[in-house]
Short mmCIF file of N, CA and C in Angstrom, two decimals:
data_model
loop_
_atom_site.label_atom_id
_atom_site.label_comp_id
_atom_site.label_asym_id
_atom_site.label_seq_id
_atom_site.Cartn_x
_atom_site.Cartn_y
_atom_site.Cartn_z
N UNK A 1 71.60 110.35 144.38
CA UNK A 1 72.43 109.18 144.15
C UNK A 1 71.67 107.90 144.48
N UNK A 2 71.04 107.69 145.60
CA UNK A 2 70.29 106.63 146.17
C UNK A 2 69.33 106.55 144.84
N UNK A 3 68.50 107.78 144.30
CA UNK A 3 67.32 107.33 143.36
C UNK A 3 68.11 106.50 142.25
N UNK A 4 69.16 107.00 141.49
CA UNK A 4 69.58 106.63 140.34
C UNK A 4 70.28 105.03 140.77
N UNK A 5 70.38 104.88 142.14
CA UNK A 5 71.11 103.52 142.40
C UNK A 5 69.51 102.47 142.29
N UNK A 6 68.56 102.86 143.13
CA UNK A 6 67.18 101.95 142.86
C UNK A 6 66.87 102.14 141.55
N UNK A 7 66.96 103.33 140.73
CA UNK A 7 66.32 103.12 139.09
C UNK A 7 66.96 101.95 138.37
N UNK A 8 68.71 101.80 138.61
CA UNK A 8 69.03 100.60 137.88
C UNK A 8 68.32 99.49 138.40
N UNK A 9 68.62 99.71 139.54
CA UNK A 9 68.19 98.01 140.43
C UNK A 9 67.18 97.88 139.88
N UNK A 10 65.93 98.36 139.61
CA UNK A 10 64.98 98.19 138.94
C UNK A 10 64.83 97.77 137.59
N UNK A 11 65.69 98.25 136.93
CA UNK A 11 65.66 97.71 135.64
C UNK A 11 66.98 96.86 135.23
N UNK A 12 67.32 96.81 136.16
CA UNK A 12 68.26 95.42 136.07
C UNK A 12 66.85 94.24 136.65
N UNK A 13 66.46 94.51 137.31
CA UNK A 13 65.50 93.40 137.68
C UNK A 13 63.98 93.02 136.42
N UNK A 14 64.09 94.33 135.57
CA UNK A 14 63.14 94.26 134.54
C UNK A 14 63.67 93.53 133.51
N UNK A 15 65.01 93.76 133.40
CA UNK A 15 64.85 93.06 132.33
C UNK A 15 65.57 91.16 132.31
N UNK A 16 65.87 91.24 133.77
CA UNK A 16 66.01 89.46 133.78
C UNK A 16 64.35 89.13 133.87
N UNK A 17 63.51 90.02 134.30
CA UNK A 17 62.13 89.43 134.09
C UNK A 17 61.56 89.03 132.82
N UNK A 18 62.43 90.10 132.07
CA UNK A 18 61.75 89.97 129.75
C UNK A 18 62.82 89.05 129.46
N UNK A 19 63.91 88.63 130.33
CA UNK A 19 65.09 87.60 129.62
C UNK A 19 64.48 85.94 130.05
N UNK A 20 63.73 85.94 131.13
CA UNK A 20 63.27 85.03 131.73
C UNK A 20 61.86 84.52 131.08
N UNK A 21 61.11 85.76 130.57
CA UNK A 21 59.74 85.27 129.72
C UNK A 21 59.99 85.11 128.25
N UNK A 22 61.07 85.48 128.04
CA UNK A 22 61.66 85.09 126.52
C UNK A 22 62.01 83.85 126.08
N UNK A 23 62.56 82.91 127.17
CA UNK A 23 62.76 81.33 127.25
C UNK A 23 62.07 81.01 127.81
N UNK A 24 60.48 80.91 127.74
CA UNK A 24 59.54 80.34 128.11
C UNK A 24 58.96 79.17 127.42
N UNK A 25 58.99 78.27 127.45
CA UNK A 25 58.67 77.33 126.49
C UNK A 25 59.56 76.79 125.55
N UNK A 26 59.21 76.88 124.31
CA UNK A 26 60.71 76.04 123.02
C UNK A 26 60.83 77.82 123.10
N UNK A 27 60.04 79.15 122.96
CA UNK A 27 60.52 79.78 122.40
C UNK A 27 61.68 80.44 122.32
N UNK A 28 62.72 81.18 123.05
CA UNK A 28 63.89 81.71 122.35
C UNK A 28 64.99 80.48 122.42
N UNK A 29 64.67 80.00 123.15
CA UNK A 29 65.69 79.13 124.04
C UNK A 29 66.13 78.18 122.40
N UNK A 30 64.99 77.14 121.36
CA UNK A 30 65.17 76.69 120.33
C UNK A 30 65.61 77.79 119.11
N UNK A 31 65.75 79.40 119.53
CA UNK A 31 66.23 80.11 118.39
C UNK A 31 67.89 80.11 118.23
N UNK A 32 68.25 79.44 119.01
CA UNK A 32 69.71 78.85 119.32
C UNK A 32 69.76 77.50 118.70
N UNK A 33 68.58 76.97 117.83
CA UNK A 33 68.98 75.86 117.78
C UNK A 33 70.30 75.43 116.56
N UNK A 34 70.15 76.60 115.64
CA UNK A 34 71.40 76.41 114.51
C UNK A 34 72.86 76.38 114.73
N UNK A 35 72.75 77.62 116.29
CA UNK A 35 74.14 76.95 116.80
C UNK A 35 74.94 75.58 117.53
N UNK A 36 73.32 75.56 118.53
CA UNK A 36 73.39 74.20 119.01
C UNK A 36 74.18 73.05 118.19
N UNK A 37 73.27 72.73 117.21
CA UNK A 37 73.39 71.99 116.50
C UNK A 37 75.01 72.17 115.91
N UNK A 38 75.48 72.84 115.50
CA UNK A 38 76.81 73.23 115.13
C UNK A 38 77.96 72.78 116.06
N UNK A 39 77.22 73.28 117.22
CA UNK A 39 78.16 73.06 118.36
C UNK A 39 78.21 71.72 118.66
N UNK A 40 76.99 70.69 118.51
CA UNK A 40 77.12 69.45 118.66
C UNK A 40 77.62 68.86 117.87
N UNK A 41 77.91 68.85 116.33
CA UNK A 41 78.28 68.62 115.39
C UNK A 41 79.82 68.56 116.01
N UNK A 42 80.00 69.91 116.30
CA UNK A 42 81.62 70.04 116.40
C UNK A 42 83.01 69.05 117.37
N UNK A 43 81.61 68.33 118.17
CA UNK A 43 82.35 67.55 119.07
C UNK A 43 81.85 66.33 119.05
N UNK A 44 81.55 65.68 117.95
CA UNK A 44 81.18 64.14 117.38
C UNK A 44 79.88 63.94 117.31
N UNK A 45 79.02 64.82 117.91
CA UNK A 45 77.20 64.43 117.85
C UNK A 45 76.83 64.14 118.73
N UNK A 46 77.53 63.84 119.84
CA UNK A 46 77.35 63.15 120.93
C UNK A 46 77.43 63.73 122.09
N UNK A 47 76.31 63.92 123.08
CA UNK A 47 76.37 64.98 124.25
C UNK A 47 75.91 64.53 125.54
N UNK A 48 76.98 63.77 126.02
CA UNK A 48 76.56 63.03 127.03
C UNK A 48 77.22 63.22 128.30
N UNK A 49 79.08 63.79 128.22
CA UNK A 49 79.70 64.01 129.43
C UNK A 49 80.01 65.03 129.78
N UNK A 50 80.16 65.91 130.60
CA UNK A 50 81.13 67.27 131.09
C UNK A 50 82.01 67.41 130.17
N UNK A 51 82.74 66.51 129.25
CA UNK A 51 83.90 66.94 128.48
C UNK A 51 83.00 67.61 127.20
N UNK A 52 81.93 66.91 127.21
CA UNK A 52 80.87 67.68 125.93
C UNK A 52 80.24 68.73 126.01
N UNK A 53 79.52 68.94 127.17
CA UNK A 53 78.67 70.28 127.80
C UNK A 53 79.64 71.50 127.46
N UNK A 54 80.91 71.14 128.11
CA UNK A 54 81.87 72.35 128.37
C UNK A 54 81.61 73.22 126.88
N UNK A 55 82.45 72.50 126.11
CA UNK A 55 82.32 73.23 124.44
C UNK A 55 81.25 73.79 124.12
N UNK A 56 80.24 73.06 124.18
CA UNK A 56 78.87 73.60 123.85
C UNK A 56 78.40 74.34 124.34
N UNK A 57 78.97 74.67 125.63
CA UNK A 57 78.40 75.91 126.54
C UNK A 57 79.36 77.14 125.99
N UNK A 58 80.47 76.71 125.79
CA UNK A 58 81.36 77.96 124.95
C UNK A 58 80.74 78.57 123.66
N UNK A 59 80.64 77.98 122.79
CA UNK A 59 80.71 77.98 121.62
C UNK A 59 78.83 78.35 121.41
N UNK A 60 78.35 78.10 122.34
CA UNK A 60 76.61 78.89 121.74
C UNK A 60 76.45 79.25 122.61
N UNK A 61 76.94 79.76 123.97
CA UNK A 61 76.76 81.15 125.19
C UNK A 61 75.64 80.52 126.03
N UNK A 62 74.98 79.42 125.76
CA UNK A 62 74.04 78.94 126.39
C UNK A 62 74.65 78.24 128.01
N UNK A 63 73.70 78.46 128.53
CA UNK A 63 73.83 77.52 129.99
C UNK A 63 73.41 76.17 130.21
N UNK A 64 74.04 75.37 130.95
CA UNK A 64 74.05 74.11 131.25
C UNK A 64 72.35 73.80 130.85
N UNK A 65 71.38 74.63 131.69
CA UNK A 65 70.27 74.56 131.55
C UNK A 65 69.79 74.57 130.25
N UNK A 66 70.08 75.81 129.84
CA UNK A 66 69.10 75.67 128.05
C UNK A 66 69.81 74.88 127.42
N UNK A 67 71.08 74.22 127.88
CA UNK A 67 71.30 72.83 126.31
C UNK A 67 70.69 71.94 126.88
N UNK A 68 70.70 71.77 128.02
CA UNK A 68 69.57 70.26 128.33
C UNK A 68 68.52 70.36 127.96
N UNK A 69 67.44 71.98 127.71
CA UNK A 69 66.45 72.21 127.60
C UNK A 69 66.33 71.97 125.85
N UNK A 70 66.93 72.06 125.26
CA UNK A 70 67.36 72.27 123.91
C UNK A 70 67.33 70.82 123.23
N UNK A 71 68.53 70.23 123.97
CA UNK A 71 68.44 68.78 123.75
C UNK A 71 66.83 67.87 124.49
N UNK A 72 66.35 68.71 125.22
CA UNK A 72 65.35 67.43 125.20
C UNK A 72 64.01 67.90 124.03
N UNK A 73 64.15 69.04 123.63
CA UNK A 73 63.27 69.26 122.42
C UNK A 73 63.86 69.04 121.33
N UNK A 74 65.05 68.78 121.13
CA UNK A 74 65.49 67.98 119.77
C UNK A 74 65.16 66.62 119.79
N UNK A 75 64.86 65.81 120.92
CA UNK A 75 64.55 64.96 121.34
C UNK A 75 62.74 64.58 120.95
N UNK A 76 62.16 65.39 121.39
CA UNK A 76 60.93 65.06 121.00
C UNK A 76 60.57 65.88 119.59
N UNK A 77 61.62 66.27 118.73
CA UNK A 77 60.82 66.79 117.77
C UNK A 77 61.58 65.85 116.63
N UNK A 78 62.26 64.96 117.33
CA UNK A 78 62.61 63.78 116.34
C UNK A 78 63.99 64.03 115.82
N UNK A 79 64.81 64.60 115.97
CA UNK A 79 66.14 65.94 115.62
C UNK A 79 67.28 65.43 116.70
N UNK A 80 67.11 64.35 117.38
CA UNK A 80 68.10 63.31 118.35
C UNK A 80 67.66 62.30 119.01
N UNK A 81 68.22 61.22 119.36
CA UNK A 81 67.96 60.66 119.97
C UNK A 81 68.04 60.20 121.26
N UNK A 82 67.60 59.92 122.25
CA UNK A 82 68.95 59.68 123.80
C UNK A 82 69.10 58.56 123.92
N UNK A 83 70.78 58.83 124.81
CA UNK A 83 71.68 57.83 124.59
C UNK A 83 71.15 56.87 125.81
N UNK A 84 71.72 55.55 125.59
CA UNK A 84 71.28 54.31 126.99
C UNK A 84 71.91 55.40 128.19
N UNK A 85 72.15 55.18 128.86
CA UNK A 85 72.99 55.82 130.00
C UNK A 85 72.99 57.65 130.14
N UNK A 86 72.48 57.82 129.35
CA UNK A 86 71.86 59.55 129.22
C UNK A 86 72.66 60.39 128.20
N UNK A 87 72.40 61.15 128.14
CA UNK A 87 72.82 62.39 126.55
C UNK A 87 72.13 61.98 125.49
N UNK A 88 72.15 62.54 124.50
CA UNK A 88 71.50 62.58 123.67
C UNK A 88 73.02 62.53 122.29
N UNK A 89 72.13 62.26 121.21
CA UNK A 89 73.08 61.75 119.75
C UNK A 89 72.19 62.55 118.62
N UNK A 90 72.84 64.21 117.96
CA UNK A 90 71.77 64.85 117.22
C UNK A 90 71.96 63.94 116.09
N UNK A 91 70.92 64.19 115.42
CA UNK A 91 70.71 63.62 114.10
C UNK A 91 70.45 64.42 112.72
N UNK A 92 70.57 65.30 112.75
CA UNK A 92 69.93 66.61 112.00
C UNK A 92 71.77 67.18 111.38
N UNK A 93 71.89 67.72 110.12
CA UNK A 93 73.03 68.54 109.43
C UNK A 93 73.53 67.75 109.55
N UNK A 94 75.36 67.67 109.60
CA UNK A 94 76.39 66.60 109.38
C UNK A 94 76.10 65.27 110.53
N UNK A 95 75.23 65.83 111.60
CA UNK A 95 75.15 64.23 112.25
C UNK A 95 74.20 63.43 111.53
N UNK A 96 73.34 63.98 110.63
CA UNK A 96 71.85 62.87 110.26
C UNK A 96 72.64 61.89 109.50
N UNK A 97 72.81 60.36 110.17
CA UNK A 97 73.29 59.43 109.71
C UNK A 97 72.97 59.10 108.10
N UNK A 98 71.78 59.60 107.25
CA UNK A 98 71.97 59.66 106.25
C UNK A 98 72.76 60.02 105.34
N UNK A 99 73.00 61.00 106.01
CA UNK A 99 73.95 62.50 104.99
C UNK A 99 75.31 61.74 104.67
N UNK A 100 75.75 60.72 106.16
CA UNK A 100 76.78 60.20 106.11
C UNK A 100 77.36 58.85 105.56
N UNK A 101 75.75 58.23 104.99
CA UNK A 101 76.13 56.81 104.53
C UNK A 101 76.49 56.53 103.45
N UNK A 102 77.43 55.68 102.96
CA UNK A 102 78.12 55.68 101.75
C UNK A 102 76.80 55.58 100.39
N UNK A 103 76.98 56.44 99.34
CA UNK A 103 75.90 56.38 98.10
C UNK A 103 76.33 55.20 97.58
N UNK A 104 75.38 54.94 97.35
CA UNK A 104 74.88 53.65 96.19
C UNK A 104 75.11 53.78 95.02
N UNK A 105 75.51 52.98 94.10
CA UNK A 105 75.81 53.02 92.72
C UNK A 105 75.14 51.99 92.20
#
């Protein structure tokens, strides 16, 4: 009983180690970015207060951490901008202020 109780512990500990080297960098952490983005979409574009985080943490399973991490590489890859006073404003799918400006005739 004791062995089979350390075998999990062990690989409960293995694999927050492969969940932990998997968001290393932009990599898995930006493979969320289509929901992200969705999710920011869904609550005006704008991600700046606790009333915004909340949703976005629902709605793409992510943690407080990887949307900040998320948003600051949408940030430098030109895909938002940040706001005066902090958060960020995506710009990319229904937020890219283009998509939204009245056509020309």
């Amino acid at each position: 009983m004791k062995r089979a109780v350390f075998t999990l512990a062990v690989f409960t500990l293995l694999a927050g180690c492969v969940e932990t080297t998997a968001r290393g960098g932009d990599g898995a952490v930006v493979d969320n970015a289509a929901n992200f983005d969705a999710a920011v979409a869904s609550i005006g574009c704008d991600l700046k207060f606790e009333s915004d985080y909340l949703p976005v943490e629902l709605q793409t399973g992510m943690s407080r951490e990887d949307i900040q991490q998320v948003a600051a590489i949408k940030v430098r890859r030109g895909q938002a901008v940040a706001l005066s006073g902090g958060g960020i404003r995506s710009t990319v799918g229904i937020c890219d202020p283009a998509a939204n400006a009245p056509k020309q005739s």
